[in-house]
Structure formats: C-alpha cells, structure tokens
mmCIF file of C-alpha atoms in Angstrom:
data_model
loop_
_atom_site.group_PDB
_atom_site.id
_atom_site.type_symbol
_atom_site.label_atom_id
_atom_site.label_comp_id
_atom_site.label_asym_id
_atom_site.label_seq_id
_atom_site.Cartn_x
_atom_site.Cartn_y
_atom_site.Cartn_z
ATOM 1 C CA UNK A 25 -233.597 42.661 231.223
ATOM 2 C CA UNK A 26 -235.175 39.980 230.332
ATOM 3 C CA UNK A 27 -239.036 41.319 231.231
ATOM 4 C CA UNK A 28 -238.318 44.332 229.005
ATOM 5 C CA UNK A 29 -238.086 41.459 225.184
ATOM 6 C CA UNK A 30 -240.112 39.688 226.508
ATOM 7 C CA UNK A 31 -242.568 43.482 226.718
ATOM 8 C CA UNK A 32 -240.931 43.864 222.889
ATOM 9 C CA UNK A 33 -241.624 40.697 221.709
ATOM 10 C CA UNK A 34 -245.672 41.071 222.614
ATOM 11 C CA UNK A 35 -245.127 44.401 221.352
ATOM 12 C CA UNK A 36 -243.337 43.321 218.159
ATOM 13 C CA UNK A 37 -246.306 40.425 217.330
ATOM 14 C CA UNK A 38 -249.166 43.406 218.429
ATOM 15 C CA UNK A 39 -247.889 45.712 215.408
ATOM 16 C CA UNK A 40 -248.167 42.070 213.286
ATOM 17 C CA UNK A 41 -251.201 41.500 213.480
ATOM 18 C CA UNK A 42 -252.256 44.772 212.731
ATOM 19 C CA UNK A 43 -250.828 45.415 209.643
ATOM 20 C CA UNK A 44 -251.696 41.195 208.385
ATOM 21 C CA UNK A 45 -255.164 41.911 209.488
ATOM 22 C CA UNK A 46 -255.534 45.679 207.485
ATOM 23 C CA UNK A 47 -253.770 43.943 204.509
ATOM 24 C CA UNK A 48 -255.714 40.982 204.204
ATOM 25 C CA UNK A 49 -258.921 43.341 204.901
ATOM 26 C CA UNK A 50 -258.743 46.551 202.751
ATOM 27 C CA UNK A 51 -255.909 44.737 200.173
ATOM 28 C CA UNK A 52 -254.100 47.026 198.517
ATOM 29 C CA UNK A 53 -255.187 50.390 200.195
ATOM 30 C CA UNK A 54 -253.923 48.616 203.011
ATOM 31 C CA UNK A 55 -250.626 47.650 201.279
ATOM 32 C CA UNK A 56 -250.509 51.526 199.930
ATOM 33 C CA UNK A 57 -250.749 52.844 203.618
ATOM 34 C CA UNK A 58 -248.501 50.138 204.994
ATOM 35 C CA UNK A 59 -245.881 51.097 202.507
ATOM 36 C CA UNK A 60 -246.543 55.117 202.582
ATOM 37 C CA UNK A 61 -245.744 54.532 206.600
ATOM 38 C CA UNK A 62 -242.470 52.875 207.021
ATOM 39 C CA UNK A 63 -241.674 55.211 203.810
ATOM 40 C CA UNK A 64 -243.061 58.123 206.036
ATOM 41 C CA UNK A 65 -240.119 56.232 209.251
ATOM 42 C CA UNK A 66 -242.968 54.721 210.375
ATOM 43 C CA UNK A 67 -241.210 51.288 211.934
ATOM 44 C CA UNK A 68 -243.195 49.113 209.984
ATOM 45 C CA UNK A 69 -241.202 46.374 208.643
ATOM 46 C CA UNK A 70 -241.944 46.697 204.922
ATOM 47 C CA UNK A 71 -240.638 42.434 204.867
ATOM 48 C CA UNK A 72 -243.911 42.289 206.711
ATOM 49 C CA UNK A 73 -246.219 44.046 204.274
ATOM 50 C CA UNK A 74 -244.580 42.283 201.482
ATOM 51 C CA UNK A 75 -244.478 38.739 202.321
ATOM 52 C CA UNK A 76 -248.711 38.971 203.016
ATOM 53 C CA UNK A 77 -248.951 40.576 199.960
ATOM 54 C CA UNK A 78 -247.155 37.894 198.327
ATOM 55 C CA UNK A 79 -249.228 35.237 200.234
ATOM 56 C CA UNK A 80 -252.352 36.807 199.494
ATOM 57 C CA UNK A 81 -251.484 36.854 195.699
ATOM 58 C CA UNK A 82 -250.471 32.308 196.131
ATOM 59 C CA UNK A 83 -253.738 32.111 197.328
ATOM 60 C CA UNK A 84 -255.899 33.984 194.911
ATOM 61 C CA UNK A 85 -257.077 36.571 196.296
ATOM 62 C CA UNK A 86 -255.014 39.320 195.178
ATOM 63 C CA UNK A 87 -253.175 40.024 191.696
ATOM 64 C CA UNK A 88 -249.547 40.731 191.620
ATOM 65 C CA UNK A 89 -248.752 43.054 189.222
ATOM 66 C CA UNK A 90 -251.087 45.204 191.123
ATOM 67 C CA UNK A 91 -249.993 44.561 194.785
ATOM 68 C CA UNK A 92 -247.033 45.940 193.204
ATOM 69 C CA UNK A 93 -247.977 49.381 191.692
ATOM 70 C CA UNK A 94 -249.399 49.739 195.528
ATOM 71 C CA UNK A 95 -246.608 48.879 197.346
ATOM 72 C CA UNK A 96 -244.385 51.315 195.285
ATOM 73 C CA UNK A 97 -247.533 54.323 194.944
ATOM 74 C CA UNK A 98 -247.332 54.476 199.147
ATOM 75 C CA UNK A 99 -243.861 53.910 199.352
ATOM 76 C CA UNK A 100 -243.735 57.623 196.636
ATOM 77 C CA UNK A 101 -245.234 59.014 199.294
ATOM 78 C CA UNK A 102 -244.228 58.256 202.334
ATOM 79 C CA UNK A 103 -240.552 58.990 200.627
ATOM 80 C CA UNK A 104 -242.566 62.166 199.363
ATOM 81 C CA UNK A 105 -243.772 62.745 203.211
ATOM 82 C CA UNK A 106 -240.044 61.949 204.569
ATOM 83 C CA UNK A 107 -238.752 64.072 201.694
ATOM 84 C CA UNK A 108 -241.203 67.379 202.848
ATOM 85 C CA UNK A 109 -239.914 67.274 206.943
ATOM 86 C CA UNK A 110 -236.380 67.365 204.872
ATOM 87 C CA UNK A 111 -237.036 69.834 203.118
ATOM 88 C CA UNK A 112 -238.993 72.877 205.094
ATOM 89 C CA UNK A 113 -238.157 71.509 209.071
ATOM 90 C CA UNK A 114 -234.218 71.029 208.086
ATOM 91 C CA UNK A 115 -232.267 69.182 210.337
ATOM 92 C CA UNK A 116 -232.747 71.761 213.516
ATOM 93 C CA UNK A 117 -236.319 70.508 213.267
ATOM 94 C CA UNK A 118 -235.956 67.136 213.087
ATOM 95 C CA UNK A 119 -232.903 66.567 216.194
ATOM 96 C CA UNK A 120 -235.186 68.523 217.677
ATOM 97 C CA UNK A 121 -238.879 67.155 217.112
ATOM 98 C CA UNK A 122 -237.885 63.308 215.615
ATOM 99 C CA UNK A 123 -237.869 61.642 218.779
ATOM 100 C CA UNK A 124 -242.141 62.323 218.127
ATOM 101 C CA UNK A 125 -242.004 60.970 215.557
ATOM 102 C CA UNK A 126 -240.259 58.087 215.327
ATOM 103 C CA UNK A 127 -236.878 59.127 214.367
ATOM 104 C CA UNK A 128 -233.497 57.851 215.622
ATOM 105 C CA UNK A 129 -230.820 59.777 215.318
ATOM 106 C CA UNK A 130 -228.800 57.245 214.654
ATOM 107 C CA UNK A 131 -230.829 56.227 212.634
ATOM 108 C CA UNK A 132 -230.961 59.436 210.619
ATOM 109 C CA UNK A 133 -227.458 59.839 211.208
ATOM 110 C CA UNK A 134 -226.506 56.738 209.518
ATOM 111 C CA UNK A 135 -228.856 57.748 206.082
ATOM 112 C CA UNK A 136 -226.816 61.240 206.015
ATOM 113 C CA UNK A 137 -224.011 59.573 205.550
ATOM 114 C CA UNK A 138 -224.894 57.416 202.936
ATOM 115 C CA UNK A 139 -226.591 60.710 201.432
ATOM 116 C CA UNK A 140 -223.636 62.476 201.749
ATOM 117 C CA UNK A 141 -221.440 59.857 200.295
ATOM 118 C CA UNK A 142 -223.929 59.004 196.640
ATOM 119 C CA UNK A 143 -226.034 62.041 197.228
ATOM 120 C CA UNK A 144 -229.306 61.552 195.523
ATOM 121 C CA UNK A 145 -228.353 58.126 193.487
ATOM 122 C CA UNK A 146 -228.368 56.886 197.120
ATOM 123 C CA UNK A 147 -232.191 57.437 197.149
ATOM 124 C CA UNK A 148 -231.568 54.626 194.591
ATOM 125 C CA UNK A 149 -229.907 51.782 195.790
ATOM 126 C CA UNK A 150 -230.328 52.644 199.075
ATOM 127 C CA UNK A 151 -234.025 51.757 198.801
ATOM 128 C CA UNK A 152 -231.769 47.603 198.694
ATOM 129 C CA UNK A 153 -230.566 48.614 201.651
ATOM 130 C CA UNK A 154 -231.588 48.410 206.022
ATOM 131 C CA UNK A 155 -232.905 51.217 207.758
ATOM 132 C CA UNK A 156 -230.856 53.752 205.437
ATOM 133 C CA UNK A 157 -234.503 53.250 202.873
ATOM 134 C CA UNK A 158 -236.899 54.331 205.562
ATOM 135 C CA UNK A 159 -234.736 57.325 206.645
ATOM 136 C CA UNK A 160 -233.019 58.247 203.245
ATOM 137 C CA UNK A 161 -235.218 60.260 202.165
ATOM 138 C CA UNK A 162 -234.874 63.454 205.335
ATOM 139 C CA UNK A 163 -230.707 63.739 203.887
ATOM 140 C CA UNK A 164 -232.524 64.239 200.852
ATOM 141 C CA UNK A 165 -234.936 66.574 201.716
ATOM 142 C CA UNK A 166 -232.454 68.973 203.805
ATOM 143 C CA UNK A 167 -229.883 68.936 200.520
ATOM 144 C CA UNK A 168 -232.844 69.925 198.849
ATOM 145 C CA UNK A 169 -232.739 67.614 196.091
ATOM 146 C CA UNK A 170 -234.884 68.487 192.502
ATOM 147 C CA UNK A 171 -237.768 67.191 194.311
ATOM 148 C CA UNK A 172 -238.719 65.621 190.346
ATOM 149 C CA UNK A 173 -235.292 63.633 190.390
ATOM 150 C CA UNK A 174 -235.988 62.347 193.840
ATOM 151 C CA UNK A 175 -239.223 60.894 192.865
ATOM 152 C CA UNK A 176 -236.882 59.020 189.823
ATOM 153 C CA UNK A 177 -234.796 58.003 191.805
ATOM 154 C CA UNK A 178 -237.483 56.747 194.489
ATOM 155 C CA UNK A 179 -239.310 54.826 192.074
ATOM 156 C CA UNK A 180 -236.226 53.078 190.299
ATOM 157 C CA UNK A 181 -234.926 51.993 193.225
ATOM 158 C CA UNK A 182 -238.190 50.950 195.454
ATOM 159 C CA UNK A 183 -239.460 48.653 191.947
ATOM 160 C CA UNK A 184 -236.999 45.470 192.392
ATOM 161 C CA UNK A 185 -237.264 45.905 196.075
ATOM 162 C CA UNK A 186 -240.681 45.687 195.705
ATOM 163 C CA UNK A 187 -241.083 42.866 192.399
ATOM 164 C CA UNK A 188 -238.714 40.764 195.174
ATOM 165 C CA UNK A 189 -240.296 40.508 198.296
ATOM 166 C CA UNK A 190 -243.734 40.165 197.539
ATOM 167 C CA UNK A 191 -242.733 37.070 194.195
ATOM 168 C CA UNK A 192 -240.875 35.638 197.731
ATOM 169 C CA UNK A 193 -243.830 35.614 199.617
ATOM 170 C CA UNK A 194 -245.172 34.449 196.678
ATOM 171 C CA UNK A 195 -243.066 31.899 196.254
ATOM 172 C CA UNK A 196 -243.013 30.569 200.321
ATOM 173 C CA UNK A 197 -246.425 30.506 200.509
ATOM 174 C CA UNK A 198 -248.222 29.131 203.822
ATOM 175 C CA UNK A 199 -243.831 29.456 204.764
ATOM 176 C CA UNK A 200 -244.356 33.594 204.414
ATOM 177 C CA UNK A 201 -243.831 34.391 207.487
ATOM 178 C CA UNK A 202 -240.509 33.202 207.374
ATOM 179 C CA UNK A 203 -239.929 36.515 204.847
ATOM 180 C CA UNK A 204 -240.843 39.407 208.475
ATOM 181 C CA UNK A 205 -238.951 36.133 210.925
ATOM 182 C CA UNK A 206 -235.403 36.630 209.189
ATOM 183 C CA UNK A 207 -236.250 40.633 208.767
ATOM 184 C CA UNK A 208 -233.789 42.624 208.061
ATOM 185 C CA UNK A 209 -231.095 39.245 207.141
ATOM 186 C CA UNK A 210 -234.220 39.078 204.325
ATOM 187 C CA UNK A 211 -233.189 42.163 203.283
ATOM 188 C CA UNK A 212 -229.894 41.731 202.231
ATOM 189 C CA UNK A 213 -230.411 38.036 200.851
ATOM 190 C CA UNK A 214 -233.222 39.524 199.017
ATOM 191 C CA UNK A 215 -230.108 43.140 197.936
ATOM 192 C CA UNK A 216 -227.422 40.261 197.378
ATOM 193 C CA UNK A 217 -229.611 38.597 194.436
ATOM 194 C CA UNK A 218 -230.572 41.601 193.152
ATOM 195 C CA UNK A 219 -227.229 42.773 192.389
ATOM 196 C CA UNK A 220 -225.724 39.020 190.987
ATOM 197 C CA UNK A 221 -228.726 39.239 188.832
ATOM 198 C CA UNK A 222 -227.971 42.740 188.057
ATOM 199 C CA UNK A 223 -224.492 41.975 187.774
ATOM 200 C CA UNK A 224 -225.502 38.838 185.551
ATOM 201 C CA UNK A 225 -227.891 40.954 182.959
ATOM 202 C CA UNK A 226 -224.983 42.899 182.053
ATOM 203 C CA UNK A 227 -222.207 40.425 181.512
ATOM 204 C CA UNK A 228 -224.261 38.845 179.541
ATOM 205 C CA UNK A 229 -225.504 41.741 177.659
ATOM 206 C CA UNK A 230 -221.999 42.675 177.287
ATOM 207 C CA UNK A 231 -220.590 39.497 176.265
ATOM 208 C CA UNK A 232 -223.397 39.300 173.251
ATOM 209 C CA UNK A 233 -222.275 42.557 172.025
ATOM 210 C CA UNK A 234 -218.416 41.725 171.899
ATOM 211 C CA UNK A 235 -219.813 38.566 170.067
ATOM 212 C CA UNK A 236 -221.586 40.960 167.810
#
C-alpha cells in the first residue's frame, strides 16, 4: 500500500512538472491545451493550470485577460469534444470504452446524477464543483441537449471559475503551488467565495432598488 502511494505521488509529480513546463514554454497555447484536455475528461488539474498561469501573470510574463481567454476557450473546446462523445457514442459506448479514455464510471455516474436533477443548467453551476465539472459534458451529450445552449452555459460557468483561480495564483505569487497542494479543497473554497460574492452582489442591488 505504501509502495503504491509512493508510485502514485511520483506520477503526480511528473504530471505536475510536465504541465508547468509546457505552459512555461507555450504560454497561452499551453493554457488552452491543458484546459482542453481537462474538460475532455483527461485528468489534468485545472488548479495546477490556472495556479501556474496566475503565477506567470504575477511575474509579468502573461497577460491576465489573455490567460482567462485561453483558459475559457480551451475549456469550451474540451467540453464540446466530451459532449460529442456523449452525443454520438451514448452511454453504452462510454461504459464499454471509457476506461481506455481515462473515464471513471464512478465520476461519470456522479455527473449524470447532477444532470438528471438540474438538466442543462447543471453545465453552468457544476463548473464550480470538483470532478463534476470535468464530466458534466458527457450526460449533456447523452441527453442530446441543444449545442448552442450547452456552449452558452459552459462559457458562463467557466468564466468566474477561470478568473478566480488565475487571480488566486497571481495573488499567491511565489506560493502559487498552494492551490495545487490543496487540490479539490481549493475548488470548494473558490466556489464558496464566488457564491458568497454573488449573494452579496444581488442583495446589495436589491437593497438599493428597494431604497429607490
């Protein structure tokens, strides 16, 4: 068991190094490719991608807005790929061949439950949730929802998540690795903060409207 965990840690560190090397080399293209892979259900942590991107913004090597654009665009492309796999392959195809495409049945089932409960709107708010955000495109494809609506909700949900994580990486500066160390906990913290901000924003606007 200890030996297995040690090997897993070594693989994780290798993936970590490969991702940051490619982003350092390719810049915006590296962010785009990394997020396309993550959104196409390939296990590449967005906390790592955006955390390092934010660090490069902190160093002045990347522009914040362009980094966000690259992240959202890459995420959209990967999501469309996953959607099309679900659309044309269907659930039987994913169940049979998913293991060859890094698709965990457990994760796909979790995303399916979210989609069954909330429908296409799940492609919006699930972008803030660990694991579900990576696989939610598949059940959307299974259900053959309108592609235009799917893309709209995907971008709408990806934007605040992308902005928040890149900004966090920028603010952490030399300590940006904390985002990757925290992993899914970082996702939950960012999600809570974004929800709290949204609640405060609507509450403030509602209060001002009532006063007027």
